[in-house]
PDB file of C-alpha atoms and ligand atoms in Angstrom:
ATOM      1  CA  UNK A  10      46.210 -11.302  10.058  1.00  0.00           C
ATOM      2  CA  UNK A  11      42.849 -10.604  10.452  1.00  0.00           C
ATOM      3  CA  UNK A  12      39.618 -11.428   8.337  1.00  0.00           C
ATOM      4  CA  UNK A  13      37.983  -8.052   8.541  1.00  0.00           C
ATOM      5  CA  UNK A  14      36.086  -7.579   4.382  1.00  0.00           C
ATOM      6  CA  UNK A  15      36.602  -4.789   2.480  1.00  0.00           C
ATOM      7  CA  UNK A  16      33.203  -4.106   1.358  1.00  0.00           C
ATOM      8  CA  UNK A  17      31.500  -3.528  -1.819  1.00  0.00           C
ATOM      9  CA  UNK A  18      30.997   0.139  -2.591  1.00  0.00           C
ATOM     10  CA  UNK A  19      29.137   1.463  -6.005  1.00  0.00           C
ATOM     11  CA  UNK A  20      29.300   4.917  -6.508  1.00  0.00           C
ATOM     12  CA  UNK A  21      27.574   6.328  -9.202  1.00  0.00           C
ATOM     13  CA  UNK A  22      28.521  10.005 -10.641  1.00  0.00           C
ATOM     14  CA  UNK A  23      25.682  11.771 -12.163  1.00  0.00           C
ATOM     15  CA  UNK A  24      27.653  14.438 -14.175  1.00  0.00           C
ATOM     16  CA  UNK A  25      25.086  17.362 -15.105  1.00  0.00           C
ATOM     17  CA  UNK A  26      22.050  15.386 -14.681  1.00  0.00           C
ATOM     18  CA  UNK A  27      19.229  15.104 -13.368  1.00  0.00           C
ATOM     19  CA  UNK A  28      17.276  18.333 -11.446  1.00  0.00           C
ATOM     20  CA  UNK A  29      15.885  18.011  -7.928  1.00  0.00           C
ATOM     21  CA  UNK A  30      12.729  16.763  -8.675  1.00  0.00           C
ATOM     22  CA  UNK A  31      13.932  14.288 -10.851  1.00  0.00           C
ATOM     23  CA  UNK A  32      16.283  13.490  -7.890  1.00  0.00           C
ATOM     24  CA  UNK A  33      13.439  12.778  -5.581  1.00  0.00           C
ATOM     25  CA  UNK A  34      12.023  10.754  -7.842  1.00  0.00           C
ATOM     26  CA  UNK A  35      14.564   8.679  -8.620  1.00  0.00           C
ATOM     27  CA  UNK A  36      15.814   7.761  -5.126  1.00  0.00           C
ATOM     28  CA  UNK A  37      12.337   7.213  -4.046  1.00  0.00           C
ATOM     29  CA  UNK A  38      12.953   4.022  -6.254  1.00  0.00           C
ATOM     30  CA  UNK A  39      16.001   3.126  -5.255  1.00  0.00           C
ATOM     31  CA  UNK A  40      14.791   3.138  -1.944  1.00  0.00           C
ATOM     32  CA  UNK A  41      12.102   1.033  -2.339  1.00  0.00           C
ATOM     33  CA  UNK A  42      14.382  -1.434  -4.576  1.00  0.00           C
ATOM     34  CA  UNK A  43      17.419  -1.244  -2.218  1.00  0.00           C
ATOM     35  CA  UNK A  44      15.973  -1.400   1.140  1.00  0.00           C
ATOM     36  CA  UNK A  45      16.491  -4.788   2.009  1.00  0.00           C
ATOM     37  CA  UNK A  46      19.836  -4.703   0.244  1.00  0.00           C
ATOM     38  CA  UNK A  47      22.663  -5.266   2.394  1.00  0.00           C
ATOM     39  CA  UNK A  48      26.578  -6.274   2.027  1.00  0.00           C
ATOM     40  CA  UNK A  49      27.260  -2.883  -0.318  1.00  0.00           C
ATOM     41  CA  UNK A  50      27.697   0.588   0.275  1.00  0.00           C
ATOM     42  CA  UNK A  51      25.613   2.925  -2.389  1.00  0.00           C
ATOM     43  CA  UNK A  52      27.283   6.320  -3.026  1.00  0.00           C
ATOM     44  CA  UNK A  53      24.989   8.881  -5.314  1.00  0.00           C
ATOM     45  CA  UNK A  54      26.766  11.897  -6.477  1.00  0.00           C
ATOM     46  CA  UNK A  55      25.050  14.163  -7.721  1.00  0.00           C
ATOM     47  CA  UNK A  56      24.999  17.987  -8.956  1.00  0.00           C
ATOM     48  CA  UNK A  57      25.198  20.345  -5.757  1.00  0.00           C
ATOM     49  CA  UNK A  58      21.679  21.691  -6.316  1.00  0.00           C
ATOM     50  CA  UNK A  59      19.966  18.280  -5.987  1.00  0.00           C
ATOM     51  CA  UNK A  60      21.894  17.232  -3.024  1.00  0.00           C
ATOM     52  CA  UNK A  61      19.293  18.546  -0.980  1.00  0.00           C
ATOM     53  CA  UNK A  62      16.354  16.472  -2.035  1.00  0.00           C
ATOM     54  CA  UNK A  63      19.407  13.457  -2.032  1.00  0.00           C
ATOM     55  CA  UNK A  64      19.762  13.365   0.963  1.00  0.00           C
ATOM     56  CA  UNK A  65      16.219  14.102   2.573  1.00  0.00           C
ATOM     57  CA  UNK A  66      14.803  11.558   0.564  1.00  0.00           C
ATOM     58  CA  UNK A  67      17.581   8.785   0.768  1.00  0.00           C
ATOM     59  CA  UNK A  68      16.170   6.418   3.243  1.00  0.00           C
ATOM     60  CA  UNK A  69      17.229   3.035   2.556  1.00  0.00           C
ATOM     61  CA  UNK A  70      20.043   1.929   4.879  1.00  0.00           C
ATOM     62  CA  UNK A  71      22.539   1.629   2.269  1.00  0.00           C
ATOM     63  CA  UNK A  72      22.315   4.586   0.324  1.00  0.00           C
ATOM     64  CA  UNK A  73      24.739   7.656   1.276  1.00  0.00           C
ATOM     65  CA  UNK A  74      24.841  10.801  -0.619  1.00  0.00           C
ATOM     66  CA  UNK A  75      28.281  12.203  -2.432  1.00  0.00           C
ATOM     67  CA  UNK A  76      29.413  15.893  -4.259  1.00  0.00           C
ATOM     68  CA  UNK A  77      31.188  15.139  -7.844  1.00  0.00           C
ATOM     69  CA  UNK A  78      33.622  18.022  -6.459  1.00  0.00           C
ATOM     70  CA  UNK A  79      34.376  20.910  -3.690  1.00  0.00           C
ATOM     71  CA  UNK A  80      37.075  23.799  -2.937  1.00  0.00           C
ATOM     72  CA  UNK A  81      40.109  23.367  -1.066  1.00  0.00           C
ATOM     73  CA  UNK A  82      39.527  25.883   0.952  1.00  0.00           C
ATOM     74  CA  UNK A  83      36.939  26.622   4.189  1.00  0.00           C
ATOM     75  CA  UNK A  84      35.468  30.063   3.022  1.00  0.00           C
ATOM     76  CA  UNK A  85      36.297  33.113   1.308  1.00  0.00           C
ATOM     77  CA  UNK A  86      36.404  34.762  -2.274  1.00  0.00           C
ATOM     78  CA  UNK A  87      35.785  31.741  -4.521  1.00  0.00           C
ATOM     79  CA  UNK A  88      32.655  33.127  -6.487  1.00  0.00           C
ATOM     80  CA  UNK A  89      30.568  30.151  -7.251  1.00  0.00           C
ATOM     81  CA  UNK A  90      32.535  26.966  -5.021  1.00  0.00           C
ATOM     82  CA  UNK A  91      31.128  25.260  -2.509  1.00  0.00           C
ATOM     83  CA  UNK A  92      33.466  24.201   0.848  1.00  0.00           C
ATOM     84  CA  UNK A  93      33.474  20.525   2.405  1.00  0.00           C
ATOM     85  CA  UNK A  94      32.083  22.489   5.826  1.00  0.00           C
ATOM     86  CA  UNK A  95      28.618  23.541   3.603  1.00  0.00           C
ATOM     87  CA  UNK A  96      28.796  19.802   2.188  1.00  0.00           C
ATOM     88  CA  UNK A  97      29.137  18.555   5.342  1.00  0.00           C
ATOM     89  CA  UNK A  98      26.269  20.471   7.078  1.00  0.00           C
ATOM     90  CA  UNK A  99      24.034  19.108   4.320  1.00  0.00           C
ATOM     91  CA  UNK A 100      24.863  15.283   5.349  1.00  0.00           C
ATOM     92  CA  UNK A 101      27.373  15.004   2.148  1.00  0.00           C
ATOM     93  CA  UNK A 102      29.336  12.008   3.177  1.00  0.00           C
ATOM     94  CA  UNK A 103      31.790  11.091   0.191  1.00  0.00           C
ATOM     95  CA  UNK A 104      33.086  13.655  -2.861  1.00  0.00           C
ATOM     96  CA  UNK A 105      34.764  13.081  -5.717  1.00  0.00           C
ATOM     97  CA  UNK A 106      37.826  14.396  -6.597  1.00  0.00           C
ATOM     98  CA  UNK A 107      40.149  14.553  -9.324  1.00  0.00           C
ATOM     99  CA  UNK A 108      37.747  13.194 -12.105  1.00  0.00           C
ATOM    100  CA  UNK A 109      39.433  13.298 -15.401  1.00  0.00           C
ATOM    101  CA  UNK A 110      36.680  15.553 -16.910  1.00  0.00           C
ATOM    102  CA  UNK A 111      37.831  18.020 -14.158  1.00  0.00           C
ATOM    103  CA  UNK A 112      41.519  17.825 -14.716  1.00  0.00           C
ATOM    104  CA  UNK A 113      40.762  17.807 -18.635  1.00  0.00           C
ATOM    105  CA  UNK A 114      38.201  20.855 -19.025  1.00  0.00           C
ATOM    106  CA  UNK A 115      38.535  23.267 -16.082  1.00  0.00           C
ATOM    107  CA  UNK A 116      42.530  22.801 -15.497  1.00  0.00           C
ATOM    108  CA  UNK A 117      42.589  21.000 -12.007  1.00  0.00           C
ATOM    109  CA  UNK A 118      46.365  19.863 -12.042  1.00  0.00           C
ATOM    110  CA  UNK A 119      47.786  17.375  -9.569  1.00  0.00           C
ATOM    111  CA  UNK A 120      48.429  20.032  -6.597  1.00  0.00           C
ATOM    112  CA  UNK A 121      45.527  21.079  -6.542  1.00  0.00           C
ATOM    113  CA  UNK A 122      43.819  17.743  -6.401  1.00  0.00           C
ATOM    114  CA  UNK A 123      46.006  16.702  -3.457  1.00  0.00           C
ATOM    115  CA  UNK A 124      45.080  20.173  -1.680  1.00  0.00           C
ATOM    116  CA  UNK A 125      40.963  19.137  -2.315  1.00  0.00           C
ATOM    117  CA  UNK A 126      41.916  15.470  -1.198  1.00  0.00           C
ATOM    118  CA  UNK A 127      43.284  16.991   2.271  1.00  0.00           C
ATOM    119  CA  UNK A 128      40.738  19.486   2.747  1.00  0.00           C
ATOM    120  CA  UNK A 129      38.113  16.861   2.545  1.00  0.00           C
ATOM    121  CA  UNK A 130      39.919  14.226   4.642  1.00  0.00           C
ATOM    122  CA  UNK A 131      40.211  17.605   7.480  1.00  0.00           C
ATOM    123  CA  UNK A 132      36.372  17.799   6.925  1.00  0.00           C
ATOM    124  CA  UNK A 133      35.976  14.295   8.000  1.00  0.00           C
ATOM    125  CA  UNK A 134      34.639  13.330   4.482  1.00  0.00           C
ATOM    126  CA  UNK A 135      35.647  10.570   2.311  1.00  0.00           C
ATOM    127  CA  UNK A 136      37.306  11.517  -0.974  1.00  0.00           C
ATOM    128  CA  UNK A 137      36.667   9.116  -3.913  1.00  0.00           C
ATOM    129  CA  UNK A 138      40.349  10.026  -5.632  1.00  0.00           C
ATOM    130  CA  UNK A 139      40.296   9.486  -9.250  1.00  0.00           C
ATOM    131  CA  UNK A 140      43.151   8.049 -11.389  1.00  0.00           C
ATOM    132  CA  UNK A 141      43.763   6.764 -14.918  1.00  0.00           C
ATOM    133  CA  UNK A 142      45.601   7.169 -17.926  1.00  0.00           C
ATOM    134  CA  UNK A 143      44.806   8.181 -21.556  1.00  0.00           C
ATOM    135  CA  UNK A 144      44.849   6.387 -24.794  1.00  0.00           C
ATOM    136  CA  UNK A 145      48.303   7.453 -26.249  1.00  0.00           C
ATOM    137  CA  UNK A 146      49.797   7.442 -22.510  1.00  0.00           C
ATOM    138  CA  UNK A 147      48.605   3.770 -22.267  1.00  0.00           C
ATOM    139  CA  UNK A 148      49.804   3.109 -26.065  1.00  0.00           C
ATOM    140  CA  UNK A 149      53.123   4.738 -24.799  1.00  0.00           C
ATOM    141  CA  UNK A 150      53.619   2.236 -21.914  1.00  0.00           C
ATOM    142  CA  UNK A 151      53.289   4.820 -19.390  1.00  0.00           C
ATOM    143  CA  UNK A 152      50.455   3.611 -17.769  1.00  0.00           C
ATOM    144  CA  UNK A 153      51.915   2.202 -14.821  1.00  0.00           C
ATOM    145  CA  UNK A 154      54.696   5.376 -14.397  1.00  0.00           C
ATOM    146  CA  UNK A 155      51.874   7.752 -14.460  1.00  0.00           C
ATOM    147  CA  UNK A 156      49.150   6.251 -11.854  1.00  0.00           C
ATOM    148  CA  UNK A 157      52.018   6.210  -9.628  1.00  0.00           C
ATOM    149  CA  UNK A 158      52.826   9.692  -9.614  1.00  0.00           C
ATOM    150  CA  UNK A 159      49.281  10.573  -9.887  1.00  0.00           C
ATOM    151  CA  UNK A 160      48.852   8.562  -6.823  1.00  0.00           C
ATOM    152  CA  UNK A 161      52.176  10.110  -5.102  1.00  0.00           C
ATOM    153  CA  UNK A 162      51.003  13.728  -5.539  1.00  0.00           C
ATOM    154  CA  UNK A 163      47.082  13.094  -4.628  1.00  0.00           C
ATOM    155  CA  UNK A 164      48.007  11.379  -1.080  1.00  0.00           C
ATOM    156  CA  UNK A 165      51.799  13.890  -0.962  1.00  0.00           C
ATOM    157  CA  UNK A 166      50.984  14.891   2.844  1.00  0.00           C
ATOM    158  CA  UNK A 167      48.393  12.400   3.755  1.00  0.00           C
ATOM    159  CA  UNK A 168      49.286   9.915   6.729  1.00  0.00           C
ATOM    160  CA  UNK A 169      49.091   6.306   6.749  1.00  0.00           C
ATOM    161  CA  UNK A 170      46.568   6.354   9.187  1.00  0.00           C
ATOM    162  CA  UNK A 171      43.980   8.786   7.026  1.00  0.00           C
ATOM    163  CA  UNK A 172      44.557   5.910   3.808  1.00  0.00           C
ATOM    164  CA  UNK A 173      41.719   3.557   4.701  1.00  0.00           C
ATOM    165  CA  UNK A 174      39.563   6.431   4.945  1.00  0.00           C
ATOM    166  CA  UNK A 175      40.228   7.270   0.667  1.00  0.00           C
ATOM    167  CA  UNK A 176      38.621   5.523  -1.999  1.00  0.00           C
ATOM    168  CA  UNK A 177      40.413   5.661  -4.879  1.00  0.00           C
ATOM    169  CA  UNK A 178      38.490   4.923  -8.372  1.00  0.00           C
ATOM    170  CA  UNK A 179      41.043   3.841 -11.361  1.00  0.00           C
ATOM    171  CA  UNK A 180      38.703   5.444 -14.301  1.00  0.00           C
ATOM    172  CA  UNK A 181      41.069   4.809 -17.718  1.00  0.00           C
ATOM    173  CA  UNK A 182      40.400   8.247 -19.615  1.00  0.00           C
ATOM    174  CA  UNK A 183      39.418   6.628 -23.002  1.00  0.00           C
ATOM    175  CA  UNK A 184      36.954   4.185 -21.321  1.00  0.00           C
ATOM    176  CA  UNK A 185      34.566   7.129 -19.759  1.00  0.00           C
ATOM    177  CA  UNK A 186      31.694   7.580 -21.392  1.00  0.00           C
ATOM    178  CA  UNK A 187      32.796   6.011 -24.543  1.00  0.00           C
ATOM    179  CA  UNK A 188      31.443   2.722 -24.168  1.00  0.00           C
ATOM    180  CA  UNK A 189      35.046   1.603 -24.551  1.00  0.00           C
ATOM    181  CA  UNK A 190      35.688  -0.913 -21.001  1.00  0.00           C
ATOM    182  CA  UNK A 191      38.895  -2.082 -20.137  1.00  0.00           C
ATOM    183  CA  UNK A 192      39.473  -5.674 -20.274  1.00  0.00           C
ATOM    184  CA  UNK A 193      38.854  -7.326 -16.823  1.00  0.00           C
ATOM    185  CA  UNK A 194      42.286  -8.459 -16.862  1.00  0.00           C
ATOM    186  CA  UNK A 195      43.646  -5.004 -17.243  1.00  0.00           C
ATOM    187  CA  UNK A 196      41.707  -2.946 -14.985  1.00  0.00           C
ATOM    188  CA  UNK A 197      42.419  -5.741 -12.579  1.00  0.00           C
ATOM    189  CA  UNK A 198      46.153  -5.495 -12.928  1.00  0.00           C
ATOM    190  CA  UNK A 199      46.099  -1.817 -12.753  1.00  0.00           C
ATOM    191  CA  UNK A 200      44.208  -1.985  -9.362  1.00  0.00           C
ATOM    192  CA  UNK A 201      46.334  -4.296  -8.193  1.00  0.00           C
ATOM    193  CA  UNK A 202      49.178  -2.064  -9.090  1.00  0.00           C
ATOM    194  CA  UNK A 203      47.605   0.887  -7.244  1.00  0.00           C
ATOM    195  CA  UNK A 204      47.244  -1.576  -4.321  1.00  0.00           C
ATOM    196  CA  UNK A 205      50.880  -2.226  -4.546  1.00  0.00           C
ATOM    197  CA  UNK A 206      51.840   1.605  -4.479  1.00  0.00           C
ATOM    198  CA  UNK A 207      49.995   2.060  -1.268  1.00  0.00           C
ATOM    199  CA  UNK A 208      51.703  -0.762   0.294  1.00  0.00           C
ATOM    200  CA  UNK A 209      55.288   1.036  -0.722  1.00  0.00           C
ATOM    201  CA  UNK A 210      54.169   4.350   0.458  1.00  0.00           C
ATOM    202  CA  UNK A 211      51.901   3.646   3.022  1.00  0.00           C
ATOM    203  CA  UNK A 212      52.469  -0.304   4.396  1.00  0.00           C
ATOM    204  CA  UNK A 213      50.646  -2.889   4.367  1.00  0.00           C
ATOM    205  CA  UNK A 214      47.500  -2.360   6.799  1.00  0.00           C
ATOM    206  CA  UNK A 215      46.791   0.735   4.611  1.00  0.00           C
ATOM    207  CA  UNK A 216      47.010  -1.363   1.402  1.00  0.00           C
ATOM    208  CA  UNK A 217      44.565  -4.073   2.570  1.00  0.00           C
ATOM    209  CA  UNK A 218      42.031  -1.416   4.046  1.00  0.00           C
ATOM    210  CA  UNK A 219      41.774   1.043   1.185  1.00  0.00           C
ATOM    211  CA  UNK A 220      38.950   0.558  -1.034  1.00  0.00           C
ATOM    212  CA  UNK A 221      39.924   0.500  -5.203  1.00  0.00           C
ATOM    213  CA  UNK A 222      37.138   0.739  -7.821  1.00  0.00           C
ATOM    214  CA  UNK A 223      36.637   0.719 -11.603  1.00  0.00           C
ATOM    215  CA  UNK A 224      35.047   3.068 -13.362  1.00  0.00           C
ATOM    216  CA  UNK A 225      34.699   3.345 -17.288  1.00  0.00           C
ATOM    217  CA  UNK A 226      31.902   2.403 -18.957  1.00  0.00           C
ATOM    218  CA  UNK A 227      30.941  -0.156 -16.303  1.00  0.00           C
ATOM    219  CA  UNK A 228      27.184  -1.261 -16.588  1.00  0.00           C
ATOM    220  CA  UNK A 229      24.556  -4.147 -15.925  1.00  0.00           C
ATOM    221  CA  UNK A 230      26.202  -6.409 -18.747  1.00  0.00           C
ATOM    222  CA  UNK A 231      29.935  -5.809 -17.861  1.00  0.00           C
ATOM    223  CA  UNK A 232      29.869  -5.175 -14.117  1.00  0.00           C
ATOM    224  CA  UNK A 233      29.721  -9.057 -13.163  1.00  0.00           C
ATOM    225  CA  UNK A 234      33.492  -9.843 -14.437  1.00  0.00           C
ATOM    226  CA  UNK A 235      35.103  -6.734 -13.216  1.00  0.00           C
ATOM    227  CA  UNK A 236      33.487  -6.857  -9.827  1.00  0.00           C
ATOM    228  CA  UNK A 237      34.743 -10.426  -9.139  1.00  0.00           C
ATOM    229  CA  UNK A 238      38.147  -9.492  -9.057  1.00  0.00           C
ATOM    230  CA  UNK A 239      40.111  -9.260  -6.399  1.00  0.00           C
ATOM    231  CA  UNK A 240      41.959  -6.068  -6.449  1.00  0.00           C
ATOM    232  CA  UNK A 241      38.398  -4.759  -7.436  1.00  0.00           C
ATOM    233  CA  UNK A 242      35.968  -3.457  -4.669  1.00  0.00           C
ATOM    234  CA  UNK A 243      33.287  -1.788  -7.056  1.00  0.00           C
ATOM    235  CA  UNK A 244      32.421   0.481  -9.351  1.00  0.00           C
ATOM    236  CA  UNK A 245      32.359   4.412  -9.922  1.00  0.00           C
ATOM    237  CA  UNK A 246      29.684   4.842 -12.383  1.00  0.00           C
ATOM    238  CA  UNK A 247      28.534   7.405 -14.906  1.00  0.00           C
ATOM    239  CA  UNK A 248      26.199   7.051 -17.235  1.00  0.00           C
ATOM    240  CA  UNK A 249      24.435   3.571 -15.637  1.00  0.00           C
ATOM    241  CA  UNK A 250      24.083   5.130 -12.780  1.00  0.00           C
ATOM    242  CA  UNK A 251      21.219   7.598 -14.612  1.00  0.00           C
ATOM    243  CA  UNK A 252      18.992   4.465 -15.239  1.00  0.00           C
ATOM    244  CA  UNK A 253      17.813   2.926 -11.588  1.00  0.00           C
ATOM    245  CA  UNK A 254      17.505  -0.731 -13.682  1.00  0.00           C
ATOM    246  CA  UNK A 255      21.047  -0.403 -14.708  1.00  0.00           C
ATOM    247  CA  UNK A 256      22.423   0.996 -11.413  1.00  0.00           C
ATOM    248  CA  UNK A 257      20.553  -1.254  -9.411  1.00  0.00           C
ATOM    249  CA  UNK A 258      21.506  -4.289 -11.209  1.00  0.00           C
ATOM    250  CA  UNK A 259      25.270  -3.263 -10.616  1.00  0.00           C
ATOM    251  CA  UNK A 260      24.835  -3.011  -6.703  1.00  0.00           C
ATOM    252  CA  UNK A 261      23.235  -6.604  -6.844  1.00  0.00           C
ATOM    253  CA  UNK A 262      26.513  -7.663  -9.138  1.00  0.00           C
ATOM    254  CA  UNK A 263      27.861  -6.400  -6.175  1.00  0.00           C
ATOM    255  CA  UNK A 264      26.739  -8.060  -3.423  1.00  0.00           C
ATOM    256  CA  UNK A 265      26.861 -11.322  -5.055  1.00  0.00           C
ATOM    257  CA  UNK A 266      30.157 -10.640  -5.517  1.00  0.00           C
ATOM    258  CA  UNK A 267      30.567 -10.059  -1.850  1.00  0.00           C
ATOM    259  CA  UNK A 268      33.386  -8.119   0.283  1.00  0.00           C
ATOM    260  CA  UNK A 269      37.313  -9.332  -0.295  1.00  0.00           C
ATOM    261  CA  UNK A 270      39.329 -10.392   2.677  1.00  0.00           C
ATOM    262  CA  UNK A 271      41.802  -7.894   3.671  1.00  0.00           C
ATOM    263  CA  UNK A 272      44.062 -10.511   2.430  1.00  0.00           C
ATOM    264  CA  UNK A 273      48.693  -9.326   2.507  1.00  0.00           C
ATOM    265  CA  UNK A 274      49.627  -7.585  -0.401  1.00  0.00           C
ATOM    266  CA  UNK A 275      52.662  -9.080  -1.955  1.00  0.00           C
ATOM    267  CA  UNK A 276      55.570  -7.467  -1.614  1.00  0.00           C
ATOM    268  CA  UNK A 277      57.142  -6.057  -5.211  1.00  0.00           C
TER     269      UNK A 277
HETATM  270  C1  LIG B 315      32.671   8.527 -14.713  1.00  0.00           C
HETATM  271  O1  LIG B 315      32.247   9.591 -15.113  1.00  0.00           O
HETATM  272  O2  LIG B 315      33.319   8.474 -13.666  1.00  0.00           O
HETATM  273  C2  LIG B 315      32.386   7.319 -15.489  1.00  0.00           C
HETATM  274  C3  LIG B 315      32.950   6.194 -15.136  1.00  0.00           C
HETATM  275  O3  LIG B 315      31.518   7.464 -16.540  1.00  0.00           O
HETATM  276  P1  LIG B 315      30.928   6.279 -17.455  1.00  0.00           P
HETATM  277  O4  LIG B 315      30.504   5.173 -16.551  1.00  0.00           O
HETATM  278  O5  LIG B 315      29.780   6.912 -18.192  1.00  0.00           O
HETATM  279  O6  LIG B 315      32.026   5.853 -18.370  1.00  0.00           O
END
């Protein structure tokens, strides 16, 4: 077995914030409070009109610029999409996909998350998959039964081999943006869970490769207990991530917490 670390990654999802000049702004400080910062990959990902100044002014090592979404498909008659091929020629590295806000207000179902998930995979970028349950499906018991088969359809098609390349952020509906966190011992066991469904589908060198985060309400006060466990290796970030003190104080949670060894998964 070998003692390769998953590393640290914070990703932080702007929503509809921020325009490019406040983007400049902002990463100016983050690179000159990040530069020396080593031990965690930064993801920003912002709207697609600030990208631009993103990623011309992102200089410190760690920081990488991400899209919050992107079409399936390469070109054609999608009025107002964007394709992973113009992400990619901007220096886009990672994009989100699957966010619950998408599912929930503009209809994105399962298939058509898995068809985004492959496209960017074929584009050589790294999709930051996004799973989780809502209130009266967790009250119901169905958490576990649905993250599975959210999980089956978003990777339906994908080979073992393309798995360590996913992220995949377990964001429990009624915990974004509310304020609401899940308990560390429950977003622990549902990313250990996740963990577990890779191994069955995908075996074990997958499992201990890909990279699971929690994202919910995580900020400077909260970030320290989730990102200590195990099964957790960081956060996706919304509203923290607006504040550089708050999102900065996350990615030094972080590295403190340092990089998990890609330890066996135990077998169900
Ligand atoms: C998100 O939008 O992915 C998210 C986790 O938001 P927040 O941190 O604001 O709950």
């Amino acid at each position: 077995m070998g003692t390769k670390k998953r590393r640290k990654l914070i990703a932080g999802n702007w929503k509809m914030n921020k325009t490019p000049s406040q983007t400049k702004v902002f990463v100016e400080e983050l690179n000159r409070r990040l530069e020396g910062v080593r031990g965690c990959d930064t993801v920003i990902c912002v709207p697609f009109v600030d990208i631009p100044a993103a990623v011309r002014t992102a200089k410190a090592r760690c920081i990488t610029v991400g899209a919050q979404n992107m079409h399936h498909e390469p070109s054609g008659a999608y009025t107002g999409e964007i394709s992973s091929q113009m992400l990619q020629d901007l220096g886009v590295k990672y994009v989100i996909v699957g966010h619950s806000e998408r599912r929930r207000d503009f209809g994105e179902t399962d298939v058509i998350v898995n068809k985004k998930l492959r496209a960017a995979l074929g584009g050589n970028m790294i999709p930051i998959l996004c799973v989780g349950e809502s209130i009266e499906q967790r009250e119901r018991g169905v958490t576990e039964e649905l993250i599975c088969l959210q999980i089956k359809e978003a990777l339906s098609g994908v080979e073992a081999r393309q798995v360590r390349r996913i992220v995949i952020a377990y964001e429990p509906i009624w915990a974004i943006g509310t304020g609401m966190t899940a308990t560390v011992e429950d977003a622990r066991e549902v990313c250990a869970l996740i963990r577990a469904q890779i191994r069955r589908v995908f075996g074990a060198a997958a499992a201990r490769s890909v990279r699971i985060l929690y994202g919910g309400s995580m900020n400077a006060k909260n970030a320290k207990g989730l990102l200590a466990c195990p099964d957790i290796d960081g956060g996706l970030i919304g509203g923290a991530s607006l504040s550089a003190d708050e999102f900065i104080t996350i990615i030094e949670e972080a590295v403190q917490a340092g990089g998990d060894d890609e330890k066996p998964v135990p077998v169900e």
